Short mmCIF file of C-alpha atoms and ligand atoms in Angstrom, two decimals:
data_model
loop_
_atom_site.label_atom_id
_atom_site.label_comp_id
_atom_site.label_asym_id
_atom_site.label_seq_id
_atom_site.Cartn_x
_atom_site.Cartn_y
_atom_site.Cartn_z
CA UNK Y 1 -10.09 11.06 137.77
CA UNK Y 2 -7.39 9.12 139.46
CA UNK Y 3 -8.34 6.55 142.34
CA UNK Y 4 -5.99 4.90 144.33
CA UNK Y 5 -8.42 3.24 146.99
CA UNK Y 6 -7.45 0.87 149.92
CA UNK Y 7 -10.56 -1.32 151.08
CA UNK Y 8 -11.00 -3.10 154.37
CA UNK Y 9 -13.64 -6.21 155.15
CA UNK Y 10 -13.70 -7.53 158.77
CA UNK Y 11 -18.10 -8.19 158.86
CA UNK Y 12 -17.61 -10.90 159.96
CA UNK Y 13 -15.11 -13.64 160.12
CA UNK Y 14 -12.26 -12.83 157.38
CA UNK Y 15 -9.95 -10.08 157.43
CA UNK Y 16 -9.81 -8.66 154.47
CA UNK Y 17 -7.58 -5.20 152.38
CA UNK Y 18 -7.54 -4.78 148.76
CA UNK Y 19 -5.84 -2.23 146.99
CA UNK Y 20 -7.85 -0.61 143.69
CA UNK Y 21 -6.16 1.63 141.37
CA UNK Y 22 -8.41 3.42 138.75
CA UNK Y 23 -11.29 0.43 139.37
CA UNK Y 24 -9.17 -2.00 138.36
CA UNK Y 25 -8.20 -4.83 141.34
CA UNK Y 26 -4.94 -5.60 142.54
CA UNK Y 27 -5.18 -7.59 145.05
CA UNK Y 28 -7.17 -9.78 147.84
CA UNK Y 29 -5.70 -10.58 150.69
CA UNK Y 30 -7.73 -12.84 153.25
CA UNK Y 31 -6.73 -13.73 156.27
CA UNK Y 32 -9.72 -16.76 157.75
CA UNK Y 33 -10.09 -17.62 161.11
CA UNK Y 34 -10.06 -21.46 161.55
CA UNK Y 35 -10.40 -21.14 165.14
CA UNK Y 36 -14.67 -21.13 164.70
CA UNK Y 37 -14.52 -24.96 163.73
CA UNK Y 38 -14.21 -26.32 166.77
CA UNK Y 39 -17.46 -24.60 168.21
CA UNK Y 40 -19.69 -25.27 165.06
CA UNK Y 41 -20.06 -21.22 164.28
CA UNK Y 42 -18.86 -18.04 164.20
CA UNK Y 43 -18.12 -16.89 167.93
CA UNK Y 44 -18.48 -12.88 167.87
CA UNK Y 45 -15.94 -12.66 171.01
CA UNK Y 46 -13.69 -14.20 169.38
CA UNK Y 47 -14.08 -12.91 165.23
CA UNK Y 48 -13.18 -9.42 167.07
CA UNK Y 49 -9.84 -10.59 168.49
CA UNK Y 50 -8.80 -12.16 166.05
CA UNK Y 51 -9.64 -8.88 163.32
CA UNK Y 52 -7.50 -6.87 166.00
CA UNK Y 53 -4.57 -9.38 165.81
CA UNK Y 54 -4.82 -9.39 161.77
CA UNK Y 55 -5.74 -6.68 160.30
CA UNK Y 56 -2.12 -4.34 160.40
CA UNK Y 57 -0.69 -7.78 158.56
CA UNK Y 58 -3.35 -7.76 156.03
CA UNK Y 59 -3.36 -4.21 155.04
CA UNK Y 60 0.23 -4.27 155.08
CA UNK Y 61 0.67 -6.79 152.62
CA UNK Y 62 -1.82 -5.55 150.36
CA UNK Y 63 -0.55 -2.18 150.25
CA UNK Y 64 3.23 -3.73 149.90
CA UNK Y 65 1.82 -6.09 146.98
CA UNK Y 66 0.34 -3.35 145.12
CA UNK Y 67 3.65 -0.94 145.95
CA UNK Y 68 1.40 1.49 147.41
CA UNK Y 69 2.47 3.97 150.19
CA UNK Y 70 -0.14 5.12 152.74
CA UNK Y 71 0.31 9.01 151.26
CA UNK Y 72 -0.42 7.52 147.91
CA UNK Y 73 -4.13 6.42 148.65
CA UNK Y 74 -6.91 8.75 147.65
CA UNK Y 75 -9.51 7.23 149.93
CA UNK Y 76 -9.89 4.85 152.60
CA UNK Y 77 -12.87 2.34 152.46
CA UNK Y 78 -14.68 -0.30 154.94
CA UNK Y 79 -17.57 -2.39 155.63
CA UNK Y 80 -19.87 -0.64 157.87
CA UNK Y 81 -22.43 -3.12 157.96
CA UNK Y 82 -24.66 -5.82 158.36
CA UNK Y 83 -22.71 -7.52 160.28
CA UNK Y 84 -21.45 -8.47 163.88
CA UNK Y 85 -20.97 -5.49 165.91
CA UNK Y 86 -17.18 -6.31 167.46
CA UNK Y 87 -15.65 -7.20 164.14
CA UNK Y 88 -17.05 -4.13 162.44
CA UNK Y 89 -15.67 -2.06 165.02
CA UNK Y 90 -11.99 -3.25 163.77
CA UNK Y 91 -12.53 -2.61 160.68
CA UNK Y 92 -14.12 0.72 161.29
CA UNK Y 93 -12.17 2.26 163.78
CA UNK Y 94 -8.99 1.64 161.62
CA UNK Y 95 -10.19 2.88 158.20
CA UNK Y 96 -11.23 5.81 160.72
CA UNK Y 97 -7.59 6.30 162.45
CA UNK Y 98 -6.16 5.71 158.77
CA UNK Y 99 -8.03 8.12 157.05
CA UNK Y 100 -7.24 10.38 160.54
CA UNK Y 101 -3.97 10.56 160.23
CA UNK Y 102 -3.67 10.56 156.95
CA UNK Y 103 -6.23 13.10 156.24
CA UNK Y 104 -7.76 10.92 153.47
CA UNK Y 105 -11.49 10.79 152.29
CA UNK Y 106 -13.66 7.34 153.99
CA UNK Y 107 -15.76 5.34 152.15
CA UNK Y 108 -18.69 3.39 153.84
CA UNK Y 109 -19.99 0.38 151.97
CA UNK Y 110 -22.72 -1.49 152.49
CA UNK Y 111 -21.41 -5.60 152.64
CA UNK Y 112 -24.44 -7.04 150.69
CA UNK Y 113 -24.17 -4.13 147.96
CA UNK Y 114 -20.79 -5.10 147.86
CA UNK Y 115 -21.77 -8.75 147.02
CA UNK Y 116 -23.82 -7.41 144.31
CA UNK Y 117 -20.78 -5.61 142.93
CA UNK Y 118 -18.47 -8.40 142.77
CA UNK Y 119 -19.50 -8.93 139.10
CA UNK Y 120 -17.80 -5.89 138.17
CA UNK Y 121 -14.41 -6.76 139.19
CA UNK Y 122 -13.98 -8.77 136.22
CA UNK Y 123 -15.79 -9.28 132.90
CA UNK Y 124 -18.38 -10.60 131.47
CA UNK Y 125 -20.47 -7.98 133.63
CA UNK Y 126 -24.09 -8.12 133.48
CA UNK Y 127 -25.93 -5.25 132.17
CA UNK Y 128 -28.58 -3.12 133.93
CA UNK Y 129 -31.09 -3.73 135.00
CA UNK Y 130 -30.53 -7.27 136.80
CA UNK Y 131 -31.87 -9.15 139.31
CA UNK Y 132 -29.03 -10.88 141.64
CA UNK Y 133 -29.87 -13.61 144.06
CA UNK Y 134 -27.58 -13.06 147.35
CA UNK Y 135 -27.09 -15.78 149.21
CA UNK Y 136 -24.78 -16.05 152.08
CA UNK Y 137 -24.48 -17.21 155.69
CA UNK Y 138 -26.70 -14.07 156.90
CA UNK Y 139 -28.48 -13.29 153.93
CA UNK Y 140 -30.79 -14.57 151.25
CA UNK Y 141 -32.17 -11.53 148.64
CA UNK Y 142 -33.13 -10.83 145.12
CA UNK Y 143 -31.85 -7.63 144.84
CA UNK Y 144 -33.10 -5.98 141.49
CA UNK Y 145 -29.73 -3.69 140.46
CA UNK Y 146 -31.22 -0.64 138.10
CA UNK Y 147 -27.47 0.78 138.58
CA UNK Y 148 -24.02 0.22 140.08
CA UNK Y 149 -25.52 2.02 143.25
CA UNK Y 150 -29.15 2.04 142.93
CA UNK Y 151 -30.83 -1.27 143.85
CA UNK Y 152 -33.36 -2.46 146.09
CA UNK Y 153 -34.45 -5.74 147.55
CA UNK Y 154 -37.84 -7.29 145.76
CA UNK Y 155 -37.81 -10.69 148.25
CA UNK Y 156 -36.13 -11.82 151.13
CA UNK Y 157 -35.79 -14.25 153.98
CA UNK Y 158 -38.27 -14.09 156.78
CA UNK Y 159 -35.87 -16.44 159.22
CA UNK Y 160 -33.00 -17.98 158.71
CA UNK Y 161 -30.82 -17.58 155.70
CA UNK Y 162 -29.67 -20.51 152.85
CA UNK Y 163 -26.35 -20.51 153.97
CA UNK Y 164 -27.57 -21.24 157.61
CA UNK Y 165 -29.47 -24.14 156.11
CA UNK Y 166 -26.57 -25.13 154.56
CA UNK Y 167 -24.80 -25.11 157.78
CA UNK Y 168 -27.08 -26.56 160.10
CA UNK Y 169 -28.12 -29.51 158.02
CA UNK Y 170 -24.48 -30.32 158.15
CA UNK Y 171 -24.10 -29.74 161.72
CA UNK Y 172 -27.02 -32.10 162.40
CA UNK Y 173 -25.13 -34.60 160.52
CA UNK Y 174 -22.27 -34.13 162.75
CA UNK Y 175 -20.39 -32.27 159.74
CA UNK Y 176 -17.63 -29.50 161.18
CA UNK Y 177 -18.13 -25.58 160.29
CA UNK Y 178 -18.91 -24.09 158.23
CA UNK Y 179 -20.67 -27.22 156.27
CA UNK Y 180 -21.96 -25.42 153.34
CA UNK Y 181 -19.16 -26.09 151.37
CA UNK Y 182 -18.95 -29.64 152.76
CA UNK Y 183 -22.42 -30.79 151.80
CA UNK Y 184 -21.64 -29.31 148.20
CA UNK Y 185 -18.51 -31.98 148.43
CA UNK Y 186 -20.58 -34.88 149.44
CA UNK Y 187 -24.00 -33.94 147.19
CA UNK Y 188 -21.22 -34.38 143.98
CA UNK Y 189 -21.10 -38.32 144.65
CA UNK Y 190 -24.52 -38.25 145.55
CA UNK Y 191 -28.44 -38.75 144.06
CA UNK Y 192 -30.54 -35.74 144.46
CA UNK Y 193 -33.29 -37.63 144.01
CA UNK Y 194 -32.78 -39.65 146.55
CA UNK Y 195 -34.91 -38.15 149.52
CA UNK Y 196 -37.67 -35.55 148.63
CA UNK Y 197 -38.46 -32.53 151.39
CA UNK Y 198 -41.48 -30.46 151.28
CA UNK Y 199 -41.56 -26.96 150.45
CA UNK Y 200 -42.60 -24.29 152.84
CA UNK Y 201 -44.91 -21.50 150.86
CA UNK Y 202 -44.21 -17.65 151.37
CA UNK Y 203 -46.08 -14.66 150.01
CA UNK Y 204 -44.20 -12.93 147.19
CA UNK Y 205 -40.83 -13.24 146.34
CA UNK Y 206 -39.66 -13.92 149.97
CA UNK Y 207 -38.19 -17.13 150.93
CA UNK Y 208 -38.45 -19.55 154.53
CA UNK Y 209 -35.72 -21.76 155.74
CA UNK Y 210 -36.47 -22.25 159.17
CA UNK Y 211 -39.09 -25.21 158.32
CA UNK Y 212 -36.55 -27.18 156.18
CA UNK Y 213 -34.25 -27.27 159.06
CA UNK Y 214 -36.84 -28.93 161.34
CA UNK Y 215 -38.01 -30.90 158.49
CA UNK Y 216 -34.52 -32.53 158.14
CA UNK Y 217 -33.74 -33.05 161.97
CA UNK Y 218 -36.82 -35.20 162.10
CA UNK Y 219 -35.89 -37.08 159.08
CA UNK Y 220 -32.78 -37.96 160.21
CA UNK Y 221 -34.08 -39.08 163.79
CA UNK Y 222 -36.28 -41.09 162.48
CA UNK Y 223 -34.13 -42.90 159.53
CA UNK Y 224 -31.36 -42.76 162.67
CA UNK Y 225 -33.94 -45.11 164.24
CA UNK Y 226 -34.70 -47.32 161.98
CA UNK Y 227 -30.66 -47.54 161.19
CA UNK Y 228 -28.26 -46.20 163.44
CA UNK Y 229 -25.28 -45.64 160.67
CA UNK Y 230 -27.96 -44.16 157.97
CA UNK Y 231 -25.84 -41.50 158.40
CA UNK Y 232 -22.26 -42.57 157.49
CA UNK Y 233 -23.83 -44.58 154.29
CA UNK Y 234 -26.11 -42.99 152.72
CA UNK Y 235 -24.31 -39.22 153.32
CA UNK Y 236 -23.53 -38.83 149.91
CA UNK Y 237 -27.09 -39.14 149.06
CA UNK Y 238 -28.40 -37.18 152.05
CA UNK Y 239 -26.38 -34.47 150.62
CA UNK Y 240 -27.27 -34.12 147.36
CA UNK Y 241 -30.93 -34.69 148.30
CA UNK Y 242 -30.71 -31.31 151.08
CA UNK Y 243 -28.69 -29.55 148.41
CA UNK Y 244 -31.47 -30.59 145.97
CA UNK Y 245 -34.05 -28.75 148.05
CA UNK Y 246 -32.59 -25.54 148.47
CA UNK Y 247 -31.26 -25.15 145.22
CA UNK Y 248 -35.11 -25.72 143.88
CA UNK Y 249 -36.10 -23.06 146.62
CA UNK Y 250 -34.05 -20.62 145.96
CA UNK Y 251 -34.30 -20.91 141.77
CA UNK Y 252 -37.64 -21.05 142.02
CA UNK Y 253 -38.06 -17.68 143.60
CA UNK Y 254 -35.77 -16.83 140.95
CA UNK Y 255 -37.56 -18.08 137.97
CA UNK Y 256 -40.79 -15.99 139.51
CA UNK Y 257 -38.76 -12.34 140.27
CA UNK Y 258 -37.57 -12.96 136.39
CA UNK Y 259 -41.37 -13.73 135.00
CA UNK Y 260 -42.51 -10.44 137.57
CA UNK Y 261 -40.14 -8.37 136.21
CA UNK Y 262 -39.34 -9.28 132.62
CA UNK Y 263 -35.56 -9.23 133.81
CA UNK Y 264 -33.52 -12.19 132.11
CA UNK Y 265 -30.05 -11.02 133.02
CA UNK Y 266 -29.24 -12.96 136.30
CA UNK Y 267 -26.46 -12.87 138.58
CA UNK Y 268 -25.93 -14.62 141.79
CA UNK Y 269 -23.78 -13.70 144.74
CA UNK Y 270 -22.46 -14.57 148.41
CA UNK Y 271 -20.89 -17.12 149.86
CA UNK Y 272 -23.48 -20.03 148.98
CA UNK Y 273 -23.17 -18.76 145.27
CA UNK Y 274 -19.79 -21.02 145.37
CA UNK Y 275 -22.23 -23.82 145.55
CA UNK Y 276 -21.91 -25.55 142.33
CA UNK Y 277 -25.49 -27.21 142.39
CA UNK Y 278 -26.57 -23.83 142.20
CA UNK Y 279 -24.38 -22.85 139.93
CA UNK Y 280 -24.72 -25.91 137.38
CA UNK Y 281 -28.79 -25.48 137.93
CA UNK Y 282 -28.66 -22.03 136.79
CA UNK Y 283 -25.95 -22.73 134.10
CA UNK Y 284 -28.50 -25.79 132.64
CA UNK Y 285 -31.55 -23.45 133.02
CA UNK Y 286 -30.22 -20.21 131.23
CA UNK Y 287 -30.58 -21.70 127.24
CA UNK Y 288 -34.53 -22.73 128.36
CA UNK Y 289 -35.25 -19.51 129.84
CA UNK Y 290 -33.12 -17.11 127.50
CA UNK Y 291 -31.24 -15.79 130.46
CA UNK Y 292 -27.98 -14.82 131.17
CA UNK Y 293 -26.42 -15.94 133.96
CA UNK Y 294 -23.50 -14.59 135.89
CA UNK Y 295 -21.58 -16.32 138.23
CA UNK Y 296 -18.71 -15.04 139.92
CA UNK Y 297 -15.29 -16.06 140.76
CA UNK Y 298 -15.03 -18.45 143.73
CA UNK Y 299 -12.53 -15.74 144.99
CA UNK Y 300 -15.28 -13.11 145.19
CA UNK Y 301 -18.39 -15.56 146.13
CA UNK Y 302 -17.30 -15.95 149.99
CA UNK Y 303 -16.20 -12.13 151.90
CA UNK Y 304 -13.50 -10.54 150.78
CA UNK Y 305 -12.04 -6.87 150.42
CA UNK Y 306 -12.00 -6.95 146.76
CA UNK Y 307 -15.98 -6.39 146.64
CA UNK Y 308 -15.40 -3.81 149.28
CA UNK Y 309 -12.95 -1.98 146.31
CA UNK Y 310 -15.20 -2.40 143.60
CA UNK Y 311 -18.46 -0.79 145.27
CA UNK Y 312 -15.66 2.08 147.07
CA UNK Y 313 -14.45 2.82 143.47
CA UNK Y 314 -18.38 3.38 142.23
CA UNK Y 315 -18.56 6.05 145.47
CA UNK Y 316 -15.44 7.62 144.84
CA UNK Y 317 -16.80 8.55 141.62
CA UNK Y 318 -19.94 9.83 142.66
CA UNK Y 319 -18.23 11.85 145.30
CA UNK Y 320 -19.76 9.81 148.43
CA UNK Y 321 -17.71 9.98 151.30
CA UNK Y 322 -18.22 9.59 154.98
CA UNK Y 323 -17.79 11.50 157.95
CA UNK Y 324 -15.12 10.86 160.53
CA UNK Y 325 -17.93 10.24 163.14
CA UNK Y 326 -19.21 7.16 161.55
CA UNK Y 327 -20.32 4.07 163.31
CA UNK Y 328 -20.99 0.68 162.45
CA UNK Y 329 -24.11 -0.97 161.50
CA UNK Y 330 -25.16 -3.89 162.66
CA UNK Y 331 -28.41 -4.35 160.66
CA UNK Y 332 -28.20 -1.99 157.25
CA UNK Y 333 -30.56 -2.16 154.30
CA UNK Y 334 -29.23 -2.24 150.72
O1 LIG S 1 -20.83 -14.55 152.08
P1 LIG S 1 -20.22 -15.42 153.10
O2 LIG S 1 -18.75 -15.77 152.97
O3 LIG S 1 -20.36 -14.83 154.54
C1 LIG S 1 -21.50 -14.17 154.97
O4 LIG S 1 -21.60 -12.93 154.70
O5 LIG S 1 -22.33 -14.87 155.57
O6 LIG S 1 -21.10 -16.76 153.15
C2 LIG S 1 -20.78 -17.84 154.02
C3 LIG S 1 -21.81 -18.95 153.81
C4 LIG S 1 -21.70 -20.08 154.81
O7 LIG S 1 -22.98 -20.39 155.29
C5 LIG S 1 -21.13 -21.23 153.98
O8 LIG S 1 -21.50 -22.52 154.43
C6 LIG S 1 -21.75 -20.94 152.64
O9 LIG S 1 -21.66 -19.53 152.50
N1 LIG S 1 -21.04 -21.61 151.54
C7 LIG S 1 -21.56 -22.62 150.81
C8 LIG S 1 -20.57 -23.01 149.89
N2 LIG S 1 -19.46 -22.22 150.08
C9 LIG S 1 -19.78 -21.36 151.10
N3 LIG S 1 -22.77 -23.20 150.86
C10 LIG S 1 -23.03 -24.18 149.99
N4 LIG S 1 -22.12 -24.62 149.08
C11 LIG S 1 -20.89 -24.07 148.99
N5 LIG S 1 -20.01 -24.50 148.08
ZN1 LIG S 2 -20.95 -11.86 152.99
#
């Protein structure tokens, strides 16, 4: 059957349209919103505004990339939810007036499925079932995917999520937003070794971050005490030692959903899944453990539209659609 789909992402700070013809990808287009730097995080207020002022650009140019006309499309597809409330709206309300006027099907996806699903834009893709580690600025999961739209969440974050971590520790070392991807810079010249945390203990497969974050404010006060620029000389190594930690937190909860479930095909996803200690950890690990481990493009790590497409395409084919009436979701399980 023929699918011509146009996909929309605006969760949370990126704009986002991708155009997918028969479930292959055209396109990507991302329009970020530099304008959170300056406060150290996302400000809801103004992630709205902005969506409103980008998102006809956006979808124009990925529809004019792809040479797609709006009477082409044979669905119209968006991020309902999780996410923040005002920037879903955007998204929403114009995949809704789209789809409106154009009397075109909608397709609601679900952001964090959509994560998931980023390994079947491209090959390799892993084979069912697998578990997937999603890791992001909101989220931390192991999702255990039976099937391109049947999966469920076996562990999860009780506070704050890794990316958060990532975030904050870099914030408390007077790093600008987001730091995630700063800390990754800095850990790369640094020793991991070099300053040991302690881990926090959850039940199951679920995972704590809000500890580590109070763990390394007091650290740093008190090394700050002792020296006032421990900061500036030993970042490098502060870096890679933070990095270090969460890394070991979240593979460890890894290596335990893969021993509970017998699953050795493992994928990770979300933003933090750019990280490349993660990403080399897993990579050294897989020969040991007999997994294999799939890693995205850096492309489809952080949000984008093309993940949006991908999971769209899967409900196109199984003929699940969505009312004109549809509202965003704030909070929305897998
Ligand atoms: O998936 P994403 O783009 O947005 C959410 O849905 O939250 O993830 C953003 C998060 C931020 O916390 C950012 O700091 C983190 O992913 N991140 C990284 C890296 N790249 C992005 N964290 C660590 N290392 C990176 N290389
Ligand atoms: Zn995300």
């Amino acid at each position: 059957m023929r699918s011509i789909i146009l996909a929309i992402e605006s969760s949370c700070d990126e704009t986002s349209a991708s155009v997918i013809v028969n479930g292959k990808v055209l396109n990507n287009i991302i329009a970020t919103q530099a304008m959170h730097q300056k406060y150290g995080g996302v400000v809801p207020e103004l992630a709205s505004r902005a969506h409103q002022q980008n998102i006809v650009a956006v979808i124009k140019e990925a529809m004019d990339d792809a040479h797609i006309l709006p009477t082409d499309l044979d669905a119209i597809a968006f991020t309902r939810g999780p996410g923040l409330l005002g920037s879903l709206l955007v998204g929403t309300s114009f995949a809704k007036g789209l789809a409106l006027a154009l009397d075109k099907p909608l397709i609601e996806v679900n952001h964090m499925q959509a994560h998931v699903l980023a390994h079947f834009i491209d090959d390799p893709q892993p084979a069912f079932p697998f578990l997937c580690l999603t890791v992001s600025g909101g989220h931390t999961q192991i999702v255990l995917v039976e099937d391109h739209l049947k999966m469920k969440v076996i562990g999860e974050t009780q506070d704050d999520a890794v990316g958060e971590a990532f975030d904050k520790a870099a914030k408390i070392m007077g790093l600008p937003y987001p730091g995630g991807p700063l800390i990754d810079k800095y850990a790369k010249l640094g020793n991991p070794k070099a300053f040991k945390f302690s881990q926090t203990s959850m039940p199951g497969l679920d995972f704590s971050f809000s500890g580590i974050k109070t763990q390394f404010m007091y650290f740093l006060r008190d090394e700050v005490a002792k020296n006032p620029n421990f900061i500036e000389e030993r970042l490098n190594d502060i870096c890679a030692s933070i990095q270090e930690h969460l890394v070991t937190m979240l593979v460890s909860r890894l290596e335990e959903a893969s021993e509970q479930t017998g699953i050795k095909q493992i994928a990770i996803a979300g933003g933090v899944s750019a990280n490349s200690g993660l990403r080399n950890r897993l990579n050294g690990m897989a020969p040991k453990k007999g997994w294999n481990v799939y890693i995205p493009a850096f492309e489809y790590c952080t949000d984008n539209a093309a993940m949006i497409a991908i999971a769209a395409y899967y409900k196109f084919r199984a003929g699940d659609f969505t009312g004109l009436d549809v509202t965003p979701l704030v909070r929305m399980p897998i």
